[in-house]
Amino acid sequence: MARAKPILHCDMADSEFPRQDAKPARRARTPLPLPREVALLLQGGGALGSFQSGVYERLDELGVDVTWVAGISIGAVNAAIIAGNEPHRRLSRLKKFWYTLSGGIPNMILPEIDHIREAAHLGAAATVASFGVPGMFRPRLWPAMLMPEGTPGAISFYDTAPLKDTLDACVDWDLLNDGPVRLSVGAVDVETGNFAYWDTRGPGGNTRIDARHIMASGALPPGLPPVEIDGRWYWDGGLVSNTPLAHVLTHQTEDMLVFQVDLFPAEGPMPRQMTDVYSRMKDVQYSSRTRQVTDQYLRLRREHGAIKALLDKLPPQLQDSAEAQELRQCLDQGTVNIVHLIYRSRAWESGAKDFEFSRATMLDHWSQGREAVEEVMHKGDLIARNILDGKSATFDLDEPDHLKEKKA
């Protein structure tokens, strides 16, 4: 007898997340002149991933049509929901996904007092550790030490079967693979330690992505079990690189605007107590040095610009030589402007912030994602000028009222 699937209505309306797929909302016009390629890059970060959904919601309201989404871990889940739904269904799917995950700890109105919020935050994280997350993972019945060697129960604490059902209910896999939005997700091979990317428009051939690839990208040990795909076993891609930025920049072929959404800031204050230590440790571990990647990219762009200028000065007979033509093929194609949108931890958040799935915190993360886009758009003229001038640069929202630009 076939196993009955759990009922999961991803279009269900509720007071916090109103239904939006019945009729597409009228969208505002973005202040940015958009190139043909607009990429949304989503870092891993567990419960912090609702910040990314808030970012997408505000970009969508501004009429920013994303053509390429790439993600790691929870970023891969959000990316799959975006790529695997028609434009007017994406928000309702994202909202229902996060509504489901935060359903175990209902919304509570708490005073804005740090020590009270911190106590509630730690209590919610303890609840997740004890009982799991609805629609995502659940504790195993027996301790790992009592399970037979080599079984999933022996090498993980939780069962992720609920996540497969949730993904199947919220993602149209045919549309994800054959639709207009390109999807890239990454994971790490458990045995070789090598990073693997699955890409629906990959240069080496398209990958037919399904729930396994998304779950593999987020299979963080030792809590979650590895996922088997074509005879190989995979863990969370964040163990090697928590951002898909390098993959996207490597395979860029035309002018591109990139929104890089980071859930762990590289910079932060000196810890003052042990809860601060755990939080700062994760920030350092999972920020993946995105600034280092972008700085290296800008240096490479400057070098390519110098090479191109030199090639252009060569006599015609040398410009047509095989060596010169081969060198031109190695140069970057198109310009890239990268906008960093970085989650900033609240004072009451601890090292448990990535597995604290309470409804109140989820909604707070979501609203912060919207606010981050608003702050960038207030400085949109700076980004727009670069796009129109055909220049490459990165824009880093370090402070709420300051947008820092680095040019190639």
mmCIF file of C-alpha atoms in Angstrom, residues 52 88 97 107 112 147 171 178 233 235 253 262 296 336 374 404:
data_model
loop_
_atom_site.group_PDB
_atom_site.id
_atom_site.type_symbol
_atom_site.label_atom_id
_atom_site.label_comp_id
_atom_site.label_asym_id
_atom_site.label_seq_id
_atom_site.Cartn_x
_atom_site.Cartn_y
_atom_site.Cartn_z
ATOM 1 C CA GLN A 52 16.030 36.210 2.425
ATOM 2 C CA HIS A 88 2.426 35.277 -8.869
ATOM 3 C CA PHE A 97 6.811 27.411 3.877
ATOM 4 C CA ASN A 107 3.678 34.178 17.727
ATOM 5 C CA GLU A 112 11.375 45.001 23.588
ATOM 6 C CA MET A 147 21.494 2.344 15.814
ATOM 7 C CA VAL A 171 7.797 23.324 -5.549
ATOM 8 C CA ASP A 178 12.375 23.872 -17.479
ATOM 9 C CA TRP A 233 26.584 11.052 -0.349
ATOM 10 C CA TRP A 235 26.379 17.147 3.307
ATOM 11 C CA THR A 253 28.464 35.523 -19.564
ATOM 12 C CA ASP A 262 24.337 37.141 3.666
ATOM 13 C CA GLN A 296 39.412 39.277 -5.304
ATOM 14 C CA VAL A 336 28.848 42.902 -12.659
ATOM 15 C CA GLU A 374 14.644 49.731 1.238
ATOM 16 C CA LYS A 404 29.917 51.819 0.590
#
